[in-house]
mmCIF file of C-alpha atoms and ligand atoms in Angstrom:
data_model
loop_
_atom_site.group_PDB
_atom_site.id
_atom_site.type_symbol
_atom_site.label_atom_id
_atom_site.label_comp_id
_atom_site.label_asym_id
_atom_site.label_seq_id
_atom_site.Cartn_x
_atom_site.Cartn_y
_atom_site.Cartn_z
ATOM 1 C CA UNK A 53 0.000 0.000 0.000
ATOM 2 C CA UNK A 54 0.949 3.641 -0.326
ATOM 3 C CA UNK A 55 0.701 6.351 2.321
ATOM 4 C CA UNK A 56 0.261 10.082 1.710
ATOM 5 C CA UNK A 57 0.625 12.633 4.530
ATOM 6 C CA UNK A 58 -0.589 16.187 3.945
ATOM 7 C CA UNK A 59 1.220 18.915 5.882
ATOM 8 C CA UNK A 60 -1.100 21.934 5.568
ATOM 9 C CA UNK A 61 1.247 24.847 6.271
ATOM 10 C CA UNK A 62 3.296 27.238 4.130
ATOM 11 C CA UNK A 63 5.410 30.286 4.899
ATOM 12 C CA UNK A 64 3.506 32.397 2.385
ATOM 13 C CA UNK A 65 0.907 31.902 -0.318
ATOM 14 C CA UNK A 66 2.263 31.506 -3.838
ATOM 15 C CA UNK A 67 0.088 33.553 -6.186
ATOM 16 C CA UNK A 68 -0.915 30.545 -8.320
ATOM 17 C CA UNK A 69 -1.549 27.909 -5.658
ATOM 18 C CA UNK A 70 -4.949 26.479 -4.750
ATOM 19 C CA UNK A 71 -3.743 23.568 -2.609
ATOM 20 C CA UNK A 72 -4.912 23.406 0.968
ATOM 21 C CA UNK A 73 -2.540 25.175 3.381
ATOM 22 C CA UNK A 74 -2.476 27.842 6.071
ATOM 23 C CA UNK A 75 0.220 30.450 6.635
ATOM 24 C CA UNK A 76 -0.668 30.528 10.322
ATOM 25 C CA UNK A 77 1.600 27.905 11.889
ATOM 26 C CA UNK A 78 0.379 28.403 15.461
ATOM 27 C CA UNK A 79 -1.310 24.967 15.452
ATOM 28 C CA UNK A 80 1.436 23.110 13.580
ATOM 29 C CA UNK A 81 2.390 20.816 16.478
ATOM 30 C CA UNK A 82 -1.267 20.101 17.321
ATOM 31 C CA UNK A 83 -2.063 19.252 13.681
ATOM 32 C CA UNK A 84 0.966 16.958 13.454
ATOM 33 C CA UNK A 85 -0.211 15.155 16.601
ATOM 34 C CA UNK A 86 -3.691 14.877 15.062
ATOM 35 C CA UNK A 87 -2.222 13.417 11.852
ATOM 36 C CA UNK A 88 -0.294 10.878 13.952
ATOM 37 C CA UNK A 89 -3.570 9.981 15.653
ATOM 38 C CA UNK A 90 -5.345 9.667 12.300
ATOM 39 C CA UNK A 91 -2.643 7.236 11.155
ATOM 40 C CA UNK A 92 -3.524 5.002 14.110
ATOM 41 C CA UNK A 93 -7.286 5.418 13.650
ATOM 42 C CA UNK A 94 -7.047 4.448 9.981
ATOM 43 C CA UNK A 95 -4.425 1.735 10.078
ATOM 44 C CA UNK A 96 -6.974 -0.854 8.910
ATOM 45 C CA UNK A 97 -8.339 1.258 6.044
ATOM 46 C CA UNK A 98 -6.662 -0.999 3.484
ATOM 47 C CA UNK A 99 -6.360 -4.792 3.542
ATOM 48 C CA UNK A 100 -2.611 -4.638 3.282
ATOM 49 C CA UNK A 101 -0.394 -3.452 6.123
ATOM 50 C CA UNK A 102 2.736 -3.358 3.966
ATOM 51 C CA UNK A 103 3.897 0.099 2.983
ATOM 52 C CA UNK A 104 5.765 0.463 -0.311
ATOM 53 C CA UNK A 105 5.897 4.261 -0.470
ATOM 54 C CA UNK A 106 5.422 7.177 1.923
ATOM 55 C CA UNK A 107 4.938 10.695 0.587
ATOM 56 C CA UNK A 108 4.974 13.868 2.692
ATOM 57 C CA UNK A 109 3.181 16.463 0.564
ATOM 58 C CA UNK A 110 1.540 19.769 1.167
ATOM 59 C CA UNK A 111 1.672 22.567 1.866
ATOM 60 C CA UNK A 112 5.315 22.552 2.818
ATOM 61 C CA UNK A 113 6.471 19.412 4.652
ATOM 62 C CA UNK A 114 9.986 20.830 4.964
ATOM 63 C CA UNK A 115 8.510 23.131 7.641
ATOM 64 C CA UNK A 116 8.301 20.107 9.960
ATOM 65 C CA UNK A 117 10.934 20.128 12.661
ATOM 66 C CA UNK A 118 12.847 16.981 13.577
ATOM 67 C CA UNK A 119 10.565 15.986 16.454
ATOM 68 C CA UNK A 120 7.422 16.409 14.307
ATOM 69 C CA UNK A 121 8.842 14.324 11.484
ATOM 70 C CA UNK A 122 10.041 11.682 13.941
ATOM 71 C CA UNK A 123 6.600 11.545 15.575
ATOM 72 C CA UNK A 124 4.950 10.849 12.209
ATOM 73 C CA UNK A 125 7.530 8.312 11.060
ATOM 74 C CA UNK A 126 7.616 6.498 14.423
ATOM 75 C CA UNK A 127 3.811 6.263 14.348
ATOM 76 C CA UNK A 128 3.955 4.817 10.839
ATOM 77 C CA UNK A 129 6.650 2.279 11.768
ATOM 78 C CA UNK A 130 4.723 1.221 14.891
ATOM 79 C CA UNK A 131 1.472 0.623 13.017
ATOM 80 C CA UNK A 132 2.560 -0.687 9.613
ATOM 81 C CA UNK A 133 5.239 -2.870 8.111
ATOM 82 C CA UNK A 134 7.385 -0.562 6.031
ATOM 83 C CA UNK A 135 9.231 -2.275 3.211
ATOM 84 C CA UNK A 136 13.013 -1.822 3.860
ATOM 85 C CA UNK A 137 13.379 -0.431 0.338
ATOM 86 C CA UNK A 138 10.331 1.851 0.603
ATOM 87 C CA UNK A 139 10.545 5.157 -1.244
ATOM 88 C CA UNK A 140 10.080 7.893 1.383
ATOM 89 C CA UNK A 141 9.621 11.289 -0.279
ATOM 90 C CA UNK A 142 9.375 14.701 1.303
ATOM 91 C CA UNK A 143 8.345 17.809 -0.607
ATOM 92 C CA UNK A 144 10.703 20.641 0.288
ATOM 93 C CA UNK A 145 11.101 24.292 -0.520
ATOM 94 C CA UNK A 146 14.619 25.556 -1.295
ATOM 95 C CA UNK A 147 14.592 28.127 1.526
ATOM 96 C CA UNK A 148 14.192 25.348 4.121
ATOM 97 C CA UNK A 149 17.163 23.314 2.937
ATOM 98 C CA UNK A 150 20.431 23.977 4.736
ATOM 99 C CA UNK A 151 23.130 21.366 5.443
ATOM 100 C CA UNK A 152 21.897 20.708 8.982
ATOM 101 C CA UNK A 153 18.275 20.236 7.869
ATOM 102 C CA UNK A 154 19.362 17.848 5.124
ATOM 103 C CA UNK A 155 21.283 15.667 7.563
ATOM 104 C CA UNK A 156 18.228 15.608 9.850
ATOM 105 C CA UNK A 157 15.969 14.588 6.972
ATOM 106 C CA UNK A 158 18.349 11.841 5.900
ATOM 107 C CA UNK A 159 18.725 10.543 9.466
ATOM 108 C CA UNK A 160 14.936 10.526 9.848
ATOM 109 C CA UNK A 161 14.714 8.157 6.860
ATOM 110 C CA UNK A 162 13.796 10.475 3.987
ATOM 111 C CA UNK A 163 15.382 8.985 0.856
ATOM 112 C CA UNK A 164 13.798 11.105 -1.863
ATOM 113 C CA UNK A 165 13.227 14.852 -2.109
ATOM 114 C CA UNK A 166 10.797 16.681 -4.343
ATOM 115 C CA UNK A 167 12.018 20.275 -4.358
ATOM 116 C CA UNK A 168 9.713 23.119 -5.411
ATOM 117 C CA UNK A 169 12.201 25.163 -7.401
ATOM 118 C CA UNK A 170 9.710 26.317 -10.099
ATOM 119 C CA UNK A 171 12.245 28.679 -11.730
ATOM 120 C CA UNK A 172 15.840 29.826 -11.359
ATOM 121 C CA UNK A 173 14.954 33.299 -12.627
ATOM 122 C CA UNK A 174 14.585 35.897 -9.863
ATOM 123 C CA UNK A 175 11.825 38.026 -11.500
ATOM 124 C CA UNK A 176 9.779 34.865 -12.185
ATOM 125 C CA UNK A 177 10.161 33.699 -8.580
ATOM 126 C CA UNK A 178 8.951 37.114 -7.417
ATOM 127 C CA UNK A 179 6.060 37.057 -9.905
ATOM 128 C CA UNK A 180 4.961 33.677 -8.481
ATOM 129 C CA UNK A 181 5.473 34.968 -4.903
ATOM 130 C CA UNK A 182 7.857 32.169 -3.983
ATOM 131 C CA UNK A 183 9.761 32.587 -0.705
ATOM 132 C CA UNK A 184 13.113 31.451 -2.100
ATOM 133 C CA UNK A 185 15.432 33.375 -4.371
ATOM 134 C CA UNK A 186 17.394 32.353 -7.434
ATOM 135 C CA UNK A 187 20.542 31.623 -5.397
ATOM 136 C CA UNK A 188 18.680 29.208 -3.089
ATOM 137 C CA UNK A 189 17.051 27.585 -6.136
ATOM 138 C CA UNK A 190 20.499 26.775 -7.475
ATOM 139 C CA UNK A 191 22.246 25.838 -4.235
ATOM 140 C CA UNK A 192 19.688 23.611 -2.478
ATOM 141 C CA UNK A 193 20.132 20.606 -4.777
ATOM 142 C CA UNK A 194 23.891 20.611 -4.278
ATOM 143 C CA UNK A 195 23.423 20.777 -0.483
ATOM 144 C CA UNK A 196 21.035 17.796 -0.647
ATOM 145 C CA UNK A 197 23.443 15.801 -2.831
ATOM 146 C CA UNK A 198 26.317 16.588 -0.453
ATOM 147 C CA UNK A 199 24.185 15.262 2.415
ATOM 148 C CA UNK A 200 23.856 11.971 0.533
ATOM 149 C CA UNK A 201 20.315 12.291 -0.835
ATOM 150 C CA UNK A 202 20.652 11.561 -4.516
ATOM 151 C CA UNK A 203 17.102 10.664 -5.470
ATOM 152 C CA UNK A 204 15.981 14.216 -6.162
ATOM 153 C CA UNK A 205 13.112 15.575 -8.182
ATOM 154 C CA UNK A 206 12.670 19.247 -8.943
ATOM 155 C CA UNK A 207 9.481 21.040 -9.984
ATOM 156 C CA UNK A 208 9.574 23.598 -12.767
ATOM 157 C CA UNK A 209 6.735 25.830 -13.954
ATOM 158 C CA UNK A 210 6.460 26.777 -17.614
ATOM 159 C CA UNK A 211 4.235 29.242 -19.508
ATOM 160 C CA UNK A 212 5.160 32.051 -17.121
ATOM 161 C CA UNK A 213 4.528 35.191 -19.223
ATOM 162 C CA UNK A 214 7.762 36.236 -20.982
ATOM 163 C CA UNK A 215 8.694 37.915 -24.263
ATOM 164 C CA UNK A 216 10.256 34.716 -25.642
ATOM 165 C CA UNK A 217 11.507 31.267 -24.591
ATOM 166 C CA UNK A 218 14.982 32.315 -23.441
ATOM 167 C CA UNK A 219 14.215 32.127 -19.704
ATOM 168 C CA UNK A 220 12.710 28.663 -20.065
ATOM 169 C CA UNK A 221 15.854 27.568 -21.912
ATOM 170 C CA UNK A 222 18.014 28.976 -19.113
ATOM 171 C CA UNK A 223 15.849 27.253 -16.483
ATOM 172 C CA UNK A 224 16.272 23.957 -18.315
ATOM 173 C CA UNK A 225 20.020 24.410 -18.623
ATOM 174 C CA UNK A 226 20.325 25.103 -14.889
ATOM 175 C CA UNK A 227 18.248 22.026 -14.123
ATOM 176 C CA UNK A 228 20.529 19.891 -16.324
ATOM 177 C CA UNK A 229 23.622 21.320 -14.625
ATOM 178 C CA UNK A 230 22.255 20.142 -11.257
ATOM 179 C CA UNK A 231 22.193 16.567 -12.517
ATOM 180 C CA UNK A 232 18.875 15.592 -10.881
ATOM 181 C CA UNK A 233 17.261 12.265 -11.703
ATOM 182 C CA UNK A 234 13.683 13.526 -11.999
ATOM 183 C CA UNK A 235 11.961 16.684 -13.221
ATOM 184 C CA UNK A 236 8.264 17.539 -12.931
ATOM 185 C CA UNK A 237 7.192 20.322 -15.285
ATOM 186 C CA UNK A 238 3.819 21.963 -14.757
ATOM 187 C CA UNK A 239 2.039 24.512 -16.895
ATOM 188 C CA UNK A 240 1.143 27.705 -15.023
ATOM 189 C CA UNK A 241 -2.620 27.716 -14.614
ATOM 190 C CA UNK A 242 -4.769 30.444 -13.127
ATOM 191 C CA UNK A 243 -7.194 29.032 -10.571
ATOM 192 C CA UNK A 244 -10.133 31.160 -9.393
ATOM 193 C CA UNK A 245 -9.379 31.009 -5.644
ATOM 194 C CA UNK A 246 -5.842 32.403 -5.929
ATOM 195 C CA UNK A 247 -4.221 35.839 -6.113
ATOM 196 C CA UNK A 248 -3.719 35.350 -9.868
ATOM 197 C CA UNK A 249 -7.388 34.335 -10.183
ATOM 198 C CA UNK A 250 -8.533 37.533 -8.498
ATOM 199 C CA UNK A 251 -6.144 39.676 -10.572
ATOM 200 C CA UNK A 252 -7.378 38.039 -13.756
ATOM 201 C CA UNK A 253 -10.945 38.911 -12.804
ATOM 202 C CA UNK A 254 -9.889 42.510 -12.230
ATOM 203 C CA UNK A 255 -7.971 42.414 -15.536
ATOM 204 C CA UNK A 256 -4.679 43.163 -13.746
ATOM 205 C CA UNK A 257 -3.085 40.200 -15.517
ATOM 206 C CA UNK A 258 -3.788 38.488 -18.812
ATOM 207 C CA UNK A 259 -4.893 34.855 -19.194
ATOM 208 C CA UNK A 260 -2.162 32.319 -19.943
ATOM 209 C CA UNK A 261 -1.384 32.374 -23.655
ATOM 210 C CA UNK A 262 -2.246 28.831 -24.759
ATOM 211 C CA UNK A 263 -0.130 28.980 -27.885
ATOM 212 C CA UNK A 264 2.900 30.151 -25.867
ATOM 213 C CA UNK A 265 2.240 27.399 -23.278
ATOM 214 C CA UNK A 266 2.054 24.713 -25.999
ATOM 215 C CA UNK A 267 5.326 25.935 -27.532
ATOM 216 C CA UNK A 268 7.043 25.849 -24.136
ATOM 217 C CA UNK A 269 5.771 22.335 -23.468
ATOM 218 C CA UNK A 270 7.202 21.153 -26.796
ATOM 219 C CA UNK A 271 10.531 22.826 -25.983
ATOM 220 C CA UNK A 272 10.585 21.054 -22.609
ATOM 221 C CA UNK A 273 9.760 17.650 -24.036
ATOM 222 C CA UNK A 274 12.422 17.961 -26.743
ATOM 223 C CA UNK A 275 15.090 19.394 -24.400
ATOM 224 C CA UNK A 276 14.512 16.871 -21.650
ATOM 225 C CA UNK A 277 14.441 13.969 -24.055
ATOM 226 C CA UNK A 278 17.754 15.086 -25.587
ATOM 227 C CA UNK A 279 19.317 14.959 -22.102
ATOM 228 C CA UNK A 280 18.034 11.446 -21.451
ATOM 229 C CA UNK A 281 14.929 12.254 -19.420
ATOM 230 C CA UNK A 282 12.092 9.906 -20.304
ATOM 231 C CA UNK A 283 8.602 11.409 -20.288
ATOM 232 C CA UNK A 284 6.930 8.629 -18.331
ATOM 233 C CA UNK A 285 3.900 10.760 -17.475
ATOM 234 C CA UNK A 286 2.736 13.929 -19.195
ATOM 235 C CA UNK A 287 4.334 16.241 -16.615
ATOM 236 C CA UNK A 288 7.009 13.891 -15.250
ATOM 237 C CA UNK A 289 10.428 13.051 -16.652
ATOM 238 C CA UNK A 290 12.975 10.623 -15.227
ATOM 239 C CA UNK A 291 16.488 9.469 -16.059
ATOM 240 C CA UNK A 292 17.507 5.827 -15.687
ATOM 241 C CA UNK A 293 13.952 4.774 -14.763
ATOM 242 C CA UNK A 294 14.068 6.721 -11.487
ATOM 243 C CA UNK A 295 10.309 7.203 -11.571
ATOM 244 C CA UNK A 296 8.280 8.449 -8.630
ATOM 245 C CA UNK A 297 6.982 5.122 -7.330
ATOM 246 C CA UNK A 298 4.412 6.894 -5.178
ATOM 247 C CA UNK A 299 2.856 8.946 -7.961
ATOM 248 C CA UNK A 300 3.070 6.001 -10.345
ATOM 249 C CA UNK A 301 0.900 4.063 -7.884
ATOM 250 C CA UNK A 302 -1.825 6.729 -8.222
ATOM 251 C CA UNK A 303 -1.678 6.565 -11.989
ATOM 252 C CA UNK A 304 -1.913 2.771 -11.912
ATOM 253 C CA UNK A 305 -5.009 2.879 -9.666
ATOM 254 C CA UNK A 306 -3.255 1.254 -6.700
ATOM 255 C CA UNK A 307 -4.945 1.707 -3.300
ATOM 256 C CA UNK A 308 -3.551 4.334 -0.950
ATOM 257 C CA UNK A 309 -4.277 5.944 2.379
ATOM 258 C CA UNK A 310 -4.082 9.731 2.664
ATOM 259 C CA UNK A 311 -3.984 11.385 6.089
ATOM 260 C CA UNK A 312 -4.101 15.025 7.149
ATOM 261 C CA UNK A 313 -6.409 17.900 6.211
ATOM 262 C CA UNK A 314 -7.576 17.697 2.556
ATOM 263 C CA UNK A 315 -5.865 14.327 1.940
ATOM 264 C CA UNK A 316 -7.634 11.760 -0.255
ATOM 265 C CA UNK A 317 -7.722 7.981 0.064
ATOM 266 C CA UNK A 318 -8.660 5.260 -2.402
ATOM 267 C CA UNK A 319 -9.475 1.627 -1.717
ATOM 268 C CA UNK A 320 -10.698 0.439 -5.153
ATOM 269 C CA UNK A 321 -14.338 0.800 -4.065
ATOM 270 C CA UNK A 322 -14.498 4.419 -2.951
ATOM 271 C CA UNK A 323 -12.605 7.649 -2.602
ATOM 272 C CA UNK A 324 -12.514 9.421 0.703
ATOM 273 C CA UNK A 325 -11.832 13.159 1.030
ATOM 274 C CA UNK A 326 -10.642 14.640 4.327
ATOM 275 C CA UNK A 327 -11.957 18.079 5.220
ATOM 276 C CA UNK A 328 -9.867 21.010 3.903
ATOM 277 C CA UNK A 329 -9.985 23.005 7.124
ATOM 278 C CA UNK A 330 -7.266 22.731 9.764
ATOM 279 C CA UNK A 331 -9.384 23.775 12.789
ATOM 280 C CA UNK A 332 -12.271 21.449 11.919
ATOM 281 C CA UNK A 333 -9.875 18.601 11.167
ATOM 282 C CA UNK A 334 -8.163 19.065 14.521
ATOM 283 C CA UNK A 335 -11.376 19.178 16.499
ATOM 284 C CA UNK A 336 -12.818 16.064 14.780
ATOM 285 C CA UNK A 337 -9.671 13.976 15.255
ATOM 286 C CA UNK A 338 -9.496 15.020 18.911
ATOM 287 C CA UNK A 339 -12.961 13.443 19.206
ATOM 288 C CA UNK A 340 -11.766 10.257 17.443
ATOM 289 C CA UNK A 341 -13.747 11.031 14.276
ATOM 290 C CA UNK A 342 -12.364 11.132 10.735
ATOM 291 C CA UNK A 343 -13.738 14.319 9.144
ATOM 292 C CA UNK A 344 -14.211 13.010 5.611
ATOM 293 C CA UNK A 345 -16.752 12.465 2.874
ATOM 294 C CA UNK A 346 -16.925 9.228 0.937
ATOM 295 C CA UNK A 347 -17.721 8.832 -2.733
ATOM 296 C CA UNK A 348 -18.621 5.327 -3.853
ATOM 297 C CA UNK A 349 -17.131 4.743 -7.277
ATOM 298 C CA UNK A 350 -19.226 3.090 -9.963
ATOM 299 C CA UNK A 351 -17.603 0.743 -12.455
ATOM 300 C CA UNK A 352 -17.815 3.554 -15.020
ATOM 301 C CA UNK A 353 -16.137 6.036 -12.616
ATOM 302 C CA UNK A 354 -13.248 3.637 -12.062
ATOM 303 C CA UNK A 355 -12.859 2.932 -15.761
ATOM 304 C CA UNK A 356 -12.895 6.635 -16.640
ATOM 305 C CA UNK A 357 -10.404 7.503 -13.893
ATOM 306 C CA UNK A 358 -8.071 4.782 -15.144
ATOM 307 C CA UNK A 359 -8.351 6.168 -18.681
ATOM 308 C CA UNK A 360 -7.666 9.694 -17.482
ATOM 309 C CA UNK A 361 -4.584 8.807 -15.459
ATOM 310 C CA UNK A 362 -3.307 5.761 -17.378
ATOM 311 C CA UNK A 363 -3.261 7.373 -20.818
ATOM 312 C CA UNK A 364 -1.026 10.128 -19.421
ATOM 313 C CA UNK A 365 1.664 7.538 -18.672
ATOM 314 C CA UNK A 366 4.132 5.403 -20.589
ATOM 315 C CA UNK A 367 2.309 2.334 -19.236
ATOM 316 C CA UNK A 368 -0.977 3.312 -20.922
ATOM 317 C CA UNK A 369 -4.212 1.483 -20.113
ATOM 318 C CA UNK A 370 -4.368 -2.301 -20.188
ATOM 319 C CA UNK A 371 -7.442 -3.636 -21.943
ATOM 320 C CA UNK A 372 -7.639 -6.464 -19.388
ATOM 321 C CA UNK A 373 -7.734 -3.953 -16.502
ATOM 322 C CA UNK A 374 -10.431 -1.922 -18.249
ATOM 323 C CA UNK A 375 -12.455 -5.087 -18.689
ATOM 324 C CA UNK A 376 -11.882 -6.049 -15.073
ATOM 325 C CA UNK A 377 -12.986 -2.613 -13.829
ATOM 326 C CA UNK A 378 -16.221 -2.299 -15.731
ATOM 327 C CA UNK A 379 -16.842 -5.662 -17.364
ATOM 328 C CA UNK A 380 -16.943 -4.029 -20.759
ATOM 329 C CA UNK A 381 -15.176 -5.250 -23.832
ATOM 330 C CA UNK A 382 -13.633 -1.834 -24.093
ATOM 331 C CA UNK A 383 -12.126 -2.139 -27.523
ATOM 332 C CA UNK A 384 -15.453 -3.312 -28.988
ATOM 333 C CA UNK A 385 -17.373 -0.549 -27.298
ATOM 334 C CA UNK A 386 -14.990 2.243 -28.331
ATOM 335 C CA UNK A 387 -13.950 0.831 -31.683
ATOM 336 C CA UNK A 388 -14.939 3.956 -33.666
ATOM 337 C CA UNK A 389 -13.192 6.439 -31.347
ATOM 338 C CA UNK A 390 -10.052 4.298 -31.088
ATOM 339 C CA UNK A 391 -9.708 3.850 -34.819
ATOM 340 C CA UNK A 392 -10.269 7.571 -35.490
ATOM 341 C CA UNK A 393 -7.555 8.544 -32.994
ATOM 342 C CA UNK A 394 -5.236 5.867 -34.411
ATOM 343 C CA UNK A 395 -5.736 7.250 -37.919
ATOM 344 C CA UNK A 396 -4.794 10.708 -36.708
ATOM 345 C CA UNK A 397 -1.600 9.276 -35.208
ATOM 346 C CA UNK A 398 -2.536 10.048 -31.606
ATOM 347 C CA UNK A 399 -3.105 6.603 -30.181
ATOM 348 C CA UNK A 400 -2.077 3.004 -30.765
ATOM 349 C CA UNK A 401 -2.566 -0.360 -29.148
ATOM 350 C CA UNK A 402 0.333 -2.623 -28.323
ATOM 351 C CA UNK A 403 0.260 -5.962 -26.577
ATOM 352 C CA UNK A 404 -3.196 -5.456 -25.094
ATOM 353 C CA UNK A 405 -2.504 -1.876 -23.999
ATOM 354 C CA UNK A 406 -3.831 1.475 -25.260
ATOM 355 C CA UNK A 407 -1.064 4.090 -25.499
ATOM 356 C CA UNK A 408 -0.825 7.680 -26.671
ATOM 357 C CA UNK A 409 1.801 8.829 -29.143
ATOM 358 C CA UNK A 410 3.919 11.908 -28.422
ATOM 359 C CA UNK A 411 1.455 13.983 -30.489
ATOM 360 C CA UNK A 412 -1.509 12.474 -28.634
ATOM 361 C CA UNK A 413 0.026 13.316 -25.262
ATOM 362 C CA UNK A 414 -0.306 17.024 -26.051
ATOM 363 C CA UNK A 415 -4.054 16.712 -25.443
ATOM 364 C CA UNK A 416 -4.251 13.548 -23.391
ATOM 365 C CA UNK A 417 -7.146 14.646 -21.174
ATOM 366 C CA UNK A 418 -9.393 15.403 -24.137
ATOM 367 C CA UNK A 419 -8.570 12.077 -25.828
ATOM 368 C CA UNK A 420 -9.232 10.175 -22.593
ATOM 369 C CA UNK A 421 -12.592 11.882 -22.164
ATOM 370 C CA UNK A 422 -13.612 10.811 -25.667
ATOM 371 C CA UNK A 423 -13.150 7.194 -24.559
ATOM 372 C CA UNK A 424 -15.156 7.581 -21.348
ATOM 373 C CA UNK A 425 -18.095 5.314 -20.681
ATOM 374 C CA UNK A 426 -21.410 6.199 -18.957
HETATM 375 S S1 LIG B 264 2.945 26.169 -4.192
HETATM 376 FE FE1 LIG B 264 3.648 24.965 -2.440
HETATM 377 S S2 LIG B 264 4.737 26.466 -1.174
HETATM 378 FE FE2 LIG B 264 3.476 27.663 -2.573
HETATM 379 S S3 LIG B 264 1.576 28.012 -1.441
HETATM 380 FE FE3 LIG B 264 1.273 26.178 -2.669
HETATM 381 S S4 LIG B 264 1.771 24.488 -1.335
HETATM 382 FE FE4 LIG B 264 2.626 26.350 -0.409
#
């Protein structure tokens, strides 16, 4: 099984972010204790007790101090069997990573870092309202490598408004120089409940230029591929098969338990959504209640989710899994759509698996939705 832990605190709000977090850290210790309690309350959520991956996401998990991280990891180790080779990832922001912190993280058992660099260009970092500066963006990876953590992923954001593609090219070059094994590249999107969303409404900023975004995505795919990074999911690139095992489990519809405010869980039958409110989460857990809503998934829901996530990956969607999920002979049912997409060079089937071509991946979500069932 796979375990996700949501740490709902950040130093400041990035202008584009609509994840669940609070910049008021007054209750950080109390929330961490509540998450530890939730781990115990939900230890039987899945049939399996064996943990293959642990992922500290957020928010900003690198805000946890040593005792908070130890409390969570000790609770996990006392209630589950953690595979000795388990991938244990922590999302970190560059401004939190100094040599001492890195040694603490390594000693605690963190063996993979996902660092939110986003850009190495100072004006872009300011535009996004990131806490870190360009120097920290460049130095944090080296500090982590020196501390002996070599399984490092960095996040980059593309389609940040710019006169041309030169800054993206510089960002890519800096990323290559750092010699990281994994890069996640996300398109800047403007969500309604964010500072950018409110500025867009007031016409203080322009919408993201879709043509510019598509060009930047193509530049990224070509540049990363030339340097040996395999695009194993639309937004994720890895060298030497150093994939994110945790995220790959989501895309392959593997069951997982998510704890903490706003975390989701999936057990093949339903999805469960924890409340996205720190105070209400805390009060419910203190009364031994899990503050969540449950959505029972129909066979069609599960099939469509698998199409949406699977087609974004290099593993595609297995026809046998589709049949298992919904009982449908998928290829028969979607024969017309599949053959039309194949003719356009967007999709192909290989060895009982539906896969998208590089061209098809540019609009994977739309192609998946055309294959959905009711
Ligand atoms: S992008 Fe990350 S650091 Fe910024 S507000 Fe969102 S969760 Fe916090």
